[in-house]
PDB file of C-alpha atoms in Angstrom:
ATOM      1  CA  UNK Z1372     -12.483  49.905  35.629  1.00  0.00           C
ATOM      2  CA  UNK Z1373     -12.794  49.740  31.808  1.00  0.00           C
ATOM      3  CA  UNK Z1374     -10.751  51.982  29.245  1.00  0.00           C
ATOM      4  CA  UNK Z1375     -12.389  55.244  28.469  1.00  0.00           C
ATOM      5  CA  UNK Z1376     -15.151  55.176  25.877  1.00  0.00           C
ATOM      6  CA  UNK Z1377     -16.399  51.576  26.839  1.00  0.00           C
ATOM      7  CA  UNK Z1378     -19.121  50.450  28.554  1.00  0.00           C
ATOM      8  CA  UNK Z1379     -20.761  47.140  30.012  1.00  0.00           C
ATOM      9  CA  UNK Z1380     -24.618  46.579  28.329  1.00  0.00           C
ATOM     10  CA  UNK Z1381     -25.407  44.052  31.237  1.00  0.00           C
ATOM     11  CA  UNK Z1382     -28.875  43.096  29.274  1.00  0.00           C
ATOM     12  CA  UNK Z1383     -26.951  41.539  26.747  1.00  0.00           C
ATOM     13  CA  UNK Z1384     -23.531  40.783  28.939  1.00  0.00           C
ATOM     14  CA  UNK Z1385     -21.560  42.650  26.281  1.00  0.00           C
ATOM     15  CA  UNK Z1386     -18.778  45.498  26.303  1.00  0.00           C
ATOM     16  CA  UNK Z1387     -19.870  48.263  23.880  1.00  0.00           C
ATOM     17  CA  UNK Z1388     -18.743  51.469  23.387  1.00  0.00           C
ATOM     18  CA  UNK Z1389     -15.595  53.087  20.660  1.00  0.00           C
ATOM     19  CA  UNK Z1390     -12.092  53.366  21.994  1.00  0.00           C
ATOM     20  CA  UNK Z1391      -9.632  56.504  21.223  1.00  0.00           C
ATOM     21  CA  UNK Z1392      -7.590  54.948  19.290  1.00  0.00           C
ATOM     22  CA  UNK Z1393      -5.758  51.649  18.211  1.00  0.00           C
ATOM     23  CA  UNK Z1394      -3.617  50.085  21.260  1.00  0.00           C
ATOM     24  CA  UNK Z1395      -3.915  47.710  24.154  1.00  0.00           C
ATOM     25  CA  UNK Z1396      -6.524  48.148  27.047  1.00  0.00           C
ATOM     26  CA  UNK Z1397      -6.173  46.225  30.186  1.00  0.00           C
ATOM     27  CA  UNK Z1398      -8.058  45.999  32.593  1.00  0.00           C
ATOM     28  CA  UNK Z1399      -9.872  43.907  35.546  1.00  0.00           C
ATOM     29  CA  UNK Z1400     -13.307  42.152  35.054  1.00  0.00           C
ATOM     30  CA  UNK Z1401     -15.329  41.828  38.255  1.00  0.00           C
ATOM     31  CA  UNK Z1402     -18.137  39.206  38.482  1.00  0.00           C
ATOM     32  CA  UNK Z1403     -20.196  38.720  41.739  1.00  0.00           C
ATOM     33  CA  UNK Z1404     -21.967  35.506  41.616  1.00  0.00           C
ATOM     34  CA  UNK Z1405     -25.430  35.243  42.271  1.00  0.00           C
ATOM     35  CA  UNK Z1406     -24.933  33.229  45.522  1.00  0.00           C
ATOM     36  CA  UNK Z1407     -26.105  34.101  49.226  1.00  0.00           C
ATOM     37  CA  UNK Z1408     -22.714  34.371  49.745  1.00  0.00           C
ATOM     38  CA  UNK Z1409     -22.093  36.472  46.673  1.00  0.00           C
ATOM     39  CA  UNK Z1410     -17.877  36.040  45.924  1.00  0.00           C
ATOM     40  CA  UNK Z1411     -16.274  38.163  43.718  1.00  0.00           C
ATOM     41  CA  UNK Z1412     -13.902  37.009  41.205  1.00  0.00           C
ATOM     42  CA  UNK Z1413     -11.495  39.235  39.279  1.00  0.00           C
ATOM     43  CA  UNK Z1414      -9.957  38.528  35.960  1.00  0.00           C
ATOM     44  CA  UNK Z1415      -7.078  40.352  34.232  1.00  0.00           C
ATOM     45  CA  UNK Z1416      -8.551  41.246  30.860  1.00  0.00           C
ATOM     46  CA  UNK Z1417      -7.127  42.652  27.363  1.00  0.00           C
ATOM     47  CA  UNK Z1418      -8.915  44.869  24.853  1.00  0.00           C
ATOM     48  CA  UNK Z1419      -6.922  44.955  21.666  1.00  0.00           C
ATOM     49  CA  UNK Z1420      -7.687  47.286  19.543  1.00  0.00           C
ATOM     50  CA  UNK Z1421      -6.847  47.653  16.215  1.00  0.00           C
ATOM     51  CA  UNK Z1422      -6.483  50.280  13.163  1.00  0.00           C
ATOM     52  CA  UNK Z1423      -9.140  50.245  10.727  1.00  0.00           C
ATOM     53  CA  UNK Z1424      -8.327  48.462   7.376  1.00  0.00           C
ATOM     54  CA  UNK Z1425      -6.462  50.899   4.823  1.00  0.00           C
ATOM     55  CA  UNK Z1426      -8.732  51.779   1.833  1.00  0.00           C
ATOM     56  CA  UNK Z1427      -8.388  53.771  -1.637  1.00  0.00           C
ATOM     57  CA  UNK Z1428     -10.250  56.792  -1.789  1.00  0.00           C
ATOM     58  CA  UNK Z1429     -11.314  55.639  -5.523  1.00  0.00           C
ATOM     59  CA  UNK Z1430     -11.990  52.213  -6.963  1.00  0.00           C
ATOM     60  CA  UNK Z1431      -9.927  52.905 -10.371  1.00  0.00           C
ATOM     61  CA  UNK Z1432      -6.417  54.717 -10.164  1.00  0.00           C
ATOM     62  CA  UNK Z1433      -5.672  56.694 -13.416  1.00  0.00           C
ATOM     63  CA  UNK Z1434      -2.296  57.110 -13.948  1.00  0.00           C
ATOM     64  CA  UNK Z1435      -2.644  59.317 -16.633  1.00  0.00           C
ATOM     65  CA  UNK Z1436      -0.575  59.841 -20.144  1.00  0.00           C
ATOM     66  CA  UNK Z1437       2.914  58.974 -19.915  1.00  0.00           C
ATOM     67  CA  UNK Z1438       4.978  60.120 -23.157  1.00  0.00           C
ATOM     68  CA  UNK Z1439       7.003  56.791 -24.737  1.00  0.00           C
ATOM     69  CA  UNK Z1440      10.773  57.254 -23.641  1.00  0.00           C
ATOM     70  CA  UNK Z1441      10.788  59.214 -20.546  1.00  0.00           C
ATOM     71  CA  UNK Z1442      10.890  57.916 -16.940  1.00  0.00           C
ATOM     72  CA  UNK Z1443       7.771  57.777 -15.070  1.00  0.00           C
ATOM     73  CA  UNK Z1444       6.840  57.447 -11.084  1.00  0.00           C
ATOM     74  CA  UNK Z1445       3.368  57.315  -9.182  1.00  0.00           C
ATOM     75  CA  UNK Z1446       2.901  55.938  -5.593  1.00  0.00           C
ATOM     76  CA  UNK Z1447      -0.426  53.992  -4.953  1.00  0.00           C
ATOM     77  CA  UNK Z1448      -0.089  55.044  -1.418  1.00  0.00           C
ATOM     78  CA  UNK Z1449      -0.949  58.498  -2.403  1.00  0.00           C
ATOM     79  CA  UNK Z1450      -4.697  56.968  -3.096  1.00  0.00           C
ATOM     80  CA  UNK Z1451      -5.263  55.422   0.253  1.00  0.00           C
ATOM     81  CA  UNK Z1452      -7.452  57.543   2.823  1.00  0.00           C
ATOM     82  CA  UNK Z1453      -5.125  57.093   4.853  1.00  0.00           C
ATOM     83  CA  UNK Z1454      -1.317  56.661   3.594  1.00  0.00           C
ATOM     84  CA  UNK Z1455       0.269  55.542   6.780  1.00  0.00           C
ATOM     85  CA  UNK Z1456      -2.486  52.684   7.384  1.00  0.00           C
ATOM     86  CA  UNK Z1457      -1.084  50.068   4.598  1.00  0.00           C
ATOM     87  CA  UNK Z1458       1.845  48.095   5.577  1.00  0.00           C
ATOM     88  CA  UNK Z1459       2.540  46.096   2.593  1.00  0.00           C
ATOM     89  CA  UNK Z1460       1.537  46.074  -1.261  1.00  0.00           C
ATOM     90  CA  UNK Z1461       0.645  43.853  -3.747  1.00  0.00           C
ATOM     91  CA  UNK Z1462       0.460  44.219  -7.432  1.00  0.00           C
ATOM     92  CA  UNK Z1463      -0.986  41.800 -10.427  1.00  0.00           C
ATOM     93  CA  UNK Z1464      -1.142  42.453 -14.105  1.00  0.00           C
ATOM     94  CA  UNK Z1465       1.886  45.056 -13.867  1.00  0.00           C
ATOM     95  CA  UNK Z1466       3.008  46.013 -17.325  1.00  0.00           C
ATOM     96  CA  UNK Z1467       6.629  44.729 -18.742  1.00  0.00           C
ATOM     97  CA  UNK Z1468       7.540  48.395 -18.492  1.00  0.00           C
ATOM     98  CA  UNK Z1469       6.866  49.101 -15.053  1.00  0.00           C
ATOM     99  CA  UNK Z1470       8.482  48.367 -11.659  1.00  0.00           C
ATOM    100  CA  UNK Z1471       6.637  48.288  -8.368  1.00  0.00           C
ATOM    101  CA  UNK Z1472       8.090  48.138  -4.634  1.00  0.00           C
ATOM    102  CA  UNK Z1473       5.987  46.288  -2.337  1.00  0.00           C
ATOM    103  CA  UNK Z1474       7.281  47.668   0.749  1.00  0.00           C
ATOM    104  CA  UNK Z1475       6.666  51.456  -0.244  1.00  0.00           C
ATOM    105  CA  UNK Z1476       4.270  51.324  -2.607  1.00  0.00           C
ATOM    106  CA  UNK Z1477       6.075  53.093  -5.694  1.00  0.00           C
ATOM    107  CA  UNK Z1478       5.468  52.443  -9.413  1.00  0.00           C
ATOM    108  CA  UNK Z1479       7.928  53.279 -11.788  1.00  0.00           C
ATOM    109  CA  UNK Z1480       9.171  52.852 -15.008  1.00  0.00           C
ATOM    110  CA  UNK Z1481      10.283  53.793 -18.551  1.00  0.00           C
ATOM    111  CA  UNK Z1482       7.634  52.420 -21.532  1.00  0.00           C
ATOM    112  CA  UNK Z1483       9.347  52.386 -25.042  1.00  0.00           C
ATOM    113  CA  UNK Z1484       8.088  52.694 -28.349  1.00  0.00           C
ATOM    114  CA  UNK Z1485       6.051  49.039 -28.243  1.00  0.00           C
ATOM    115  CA  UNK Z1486       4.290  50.137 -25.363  1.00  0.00           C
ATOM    116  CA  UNK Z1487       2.471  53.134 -26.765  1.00  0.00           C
ATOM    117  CA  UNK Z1488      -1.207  53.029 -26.249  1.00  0.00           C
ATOM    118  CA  UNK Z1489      -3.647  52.639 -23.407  1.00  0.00           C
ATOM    119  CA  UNK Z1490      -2.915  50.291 -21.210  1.00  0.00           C
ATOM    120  CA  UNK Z1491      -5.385  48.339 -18.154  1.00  0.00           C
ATOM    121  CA  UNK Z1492      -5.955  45.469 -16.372  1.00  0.00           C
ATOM    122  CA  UNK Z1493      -3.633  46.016 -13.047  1.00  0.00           C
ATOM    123  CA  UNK Z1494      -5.132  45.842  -9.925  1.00  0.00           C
ATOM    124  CA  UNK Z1495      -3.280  46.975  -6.641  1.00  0.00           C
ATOM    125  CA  UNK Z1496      -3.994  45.333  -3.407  1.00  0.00           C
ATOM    126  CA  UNK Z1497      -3.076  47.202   0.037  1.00  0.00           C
ATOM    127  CA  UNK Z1498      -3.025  45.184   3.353  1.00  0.00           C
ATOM    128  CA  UNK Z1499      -2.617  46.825   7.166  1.00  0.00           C
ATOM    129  CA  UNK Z1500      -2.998  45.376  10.152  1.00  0.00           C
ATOM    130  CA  UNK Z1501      -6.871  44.520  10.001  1.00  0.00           C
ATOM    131  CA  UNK Z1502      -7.941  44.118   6.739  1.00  0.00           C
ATOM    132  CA  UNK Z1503      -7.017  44.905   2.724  1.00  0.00           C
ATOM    133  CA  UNK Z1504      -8.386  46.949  -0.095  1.00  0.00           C
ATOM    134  CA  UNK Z1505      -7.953  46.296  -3.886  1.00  0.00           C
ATOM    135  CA  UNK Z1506      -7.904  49.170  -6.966  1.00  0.00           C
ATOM    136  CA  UNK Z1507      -7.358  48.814 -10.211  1.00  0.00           C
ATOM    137  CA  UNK Z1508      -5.245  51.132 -12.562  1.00  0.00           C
ATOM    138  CA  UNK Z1509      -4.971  52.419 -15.954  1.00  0.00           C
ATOM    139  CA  UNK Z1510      -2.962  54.955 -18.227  1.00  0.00           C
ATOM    140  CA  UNK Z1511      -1.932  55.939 -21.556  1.00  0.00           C
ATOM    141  CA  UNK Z1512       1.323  55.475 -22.866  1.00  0.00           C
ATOM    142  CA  UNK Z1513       1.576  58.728 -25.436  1.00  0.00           C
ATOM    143  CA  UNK Z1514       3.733  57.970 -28.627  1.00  0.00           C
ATOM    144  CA  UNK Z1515       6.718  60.571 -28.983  1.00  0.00           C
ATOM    145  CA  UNK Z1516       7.242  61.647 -33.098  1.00  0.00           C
ATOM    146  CA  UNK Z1517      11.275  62.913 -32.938  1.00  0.00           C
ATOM    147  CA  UNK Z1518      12.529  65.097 -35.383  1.00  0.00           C
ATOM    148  CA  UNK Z1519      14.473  63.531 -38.318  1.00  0.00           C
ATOM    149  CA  UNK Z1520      18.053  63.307 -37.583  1.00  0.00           C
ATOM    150  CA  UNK Z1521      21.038  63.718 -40.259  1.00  0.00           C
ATOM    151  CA  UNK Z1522      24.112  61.174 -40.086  1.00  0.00           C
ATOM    152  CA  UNK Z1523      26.351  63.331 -42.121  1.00  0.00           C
ATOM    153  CA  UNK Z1524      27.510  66.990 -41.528  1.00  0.00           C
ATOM    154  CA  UNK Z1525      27.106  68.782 -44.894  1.00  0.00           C
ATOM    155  CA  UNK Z1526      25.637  67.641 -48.267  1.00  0.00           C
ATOM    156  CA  UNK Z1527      27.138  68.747 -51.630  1.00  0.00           C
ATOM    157  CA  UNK Z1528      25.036  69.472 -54.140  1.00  0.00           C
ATOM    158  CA  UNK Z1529      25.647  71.221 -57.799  1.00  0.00           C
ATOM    159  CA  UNK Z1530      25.510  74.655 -58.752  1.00  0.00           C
ATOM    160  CA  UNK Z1531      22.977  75.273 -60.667  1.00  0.00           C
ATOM    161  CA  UNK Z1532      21.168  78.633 -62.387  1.00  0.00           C
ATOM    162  CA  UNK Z1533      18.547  80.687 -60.540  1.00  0.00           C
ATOM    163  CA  UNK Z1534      14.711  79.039 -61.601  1.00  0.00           C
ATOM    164  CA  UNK Z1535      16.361  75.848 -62.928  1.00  0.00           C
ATOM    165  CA  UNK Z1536      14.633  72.770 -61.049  1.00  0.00           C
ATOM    166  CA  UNK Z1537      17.055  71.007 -58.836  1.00  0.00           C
ATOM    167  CA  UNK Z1538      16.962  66.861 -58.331  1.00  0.00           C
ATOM    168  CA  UNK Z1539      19.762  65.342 -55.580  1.00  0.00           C
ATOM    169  CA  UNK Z1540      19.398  61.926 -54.065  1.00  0.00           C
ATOM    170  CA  UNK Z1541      20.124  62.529 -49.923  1.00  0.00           C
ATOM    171  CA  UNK Z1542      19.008  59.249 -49.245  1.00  0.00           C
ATOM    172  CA  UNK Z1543      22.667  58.626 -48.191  1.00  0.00           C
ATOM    173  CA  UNK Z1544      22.347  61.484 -45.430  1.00  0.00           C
TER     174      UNK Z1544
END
């Protein structure tokens, strides 16, 4: 008997049909000869079937704006149709800033001032058990303006009289 969902076309001496799900199927293969005598002959038999490859649900990942300074994380995993089908990840044109764990997935990382602007070129690759899939990736590193910040406590200046105009160098604070 064959595994459910599969079927022998004998016109074209193939099995057809879709199984459940990914596994192993054995079964027995009985051919009858075409003699007088007609002998059967049984053969222990193995269908194998596997997962379909993992793919991204978009060709180009956009990791959006990520403000100079702060920590960032994204997992390319979260793109695939299905996140439990890759089983390992690779990654080329990863920027200096960033961080990437094969095994999982996960992009992280902290980009500093010299990394402010957009940014492109990286292209993911997943692979599973029967195939691989490839995206690229892009973002925007946003440039943080901080306030001005003083390196001394107070600054004395003169007294002077109401509507005089007032001059002090604080180039020293």
């Amino acid at each position: 008997t064959l595994p459910q969902g599969v079927s022998i076309d004998s016109n074209n001496n193939l099995l057809v049909g879709q199984l459940m799900a990914p596994g192993n199927y054995p079964f027995k293969l009985s051919v009858k000869d075409s003699s007088p005598e007609g002998s059967d002959f049984f053969h222990p038999a193995v269908i194998i079937a596997l997962p379909p490859p993992p793919k991204f649900k978009i060709s180009e990942i956009n990791f959006g704006v990520q403000p100079q300074d702060k920590d960032w994380e994204d997992n390319v995993r979260n793109y695939l149709e299905d996140p439990a089908s890759g089983n390992f990840f690779a990654v080329k044109g990863l920027k200096s800033w960033m961080s990437f764990d094969t095994n999982t997935g996960r992009v992280w990382g902290k980009p500093a001032r010299k990394d402010v602007g957009a940014y492109s070129s990286i292209e993911f690759t997943v692979t599973g058990q029967s195939g691989s899939d490839t995206a690229k990736a892009y973002g925007v590193v946003q440039r943080v303006n901080y306030p001005p910040k003083w390196v001394a406590t107070s600054i004395d200046l003169p007294d002077i009289d109401e509507d005089v105009p007032m001059q002090a160098d604080v180039s020293q604070y």
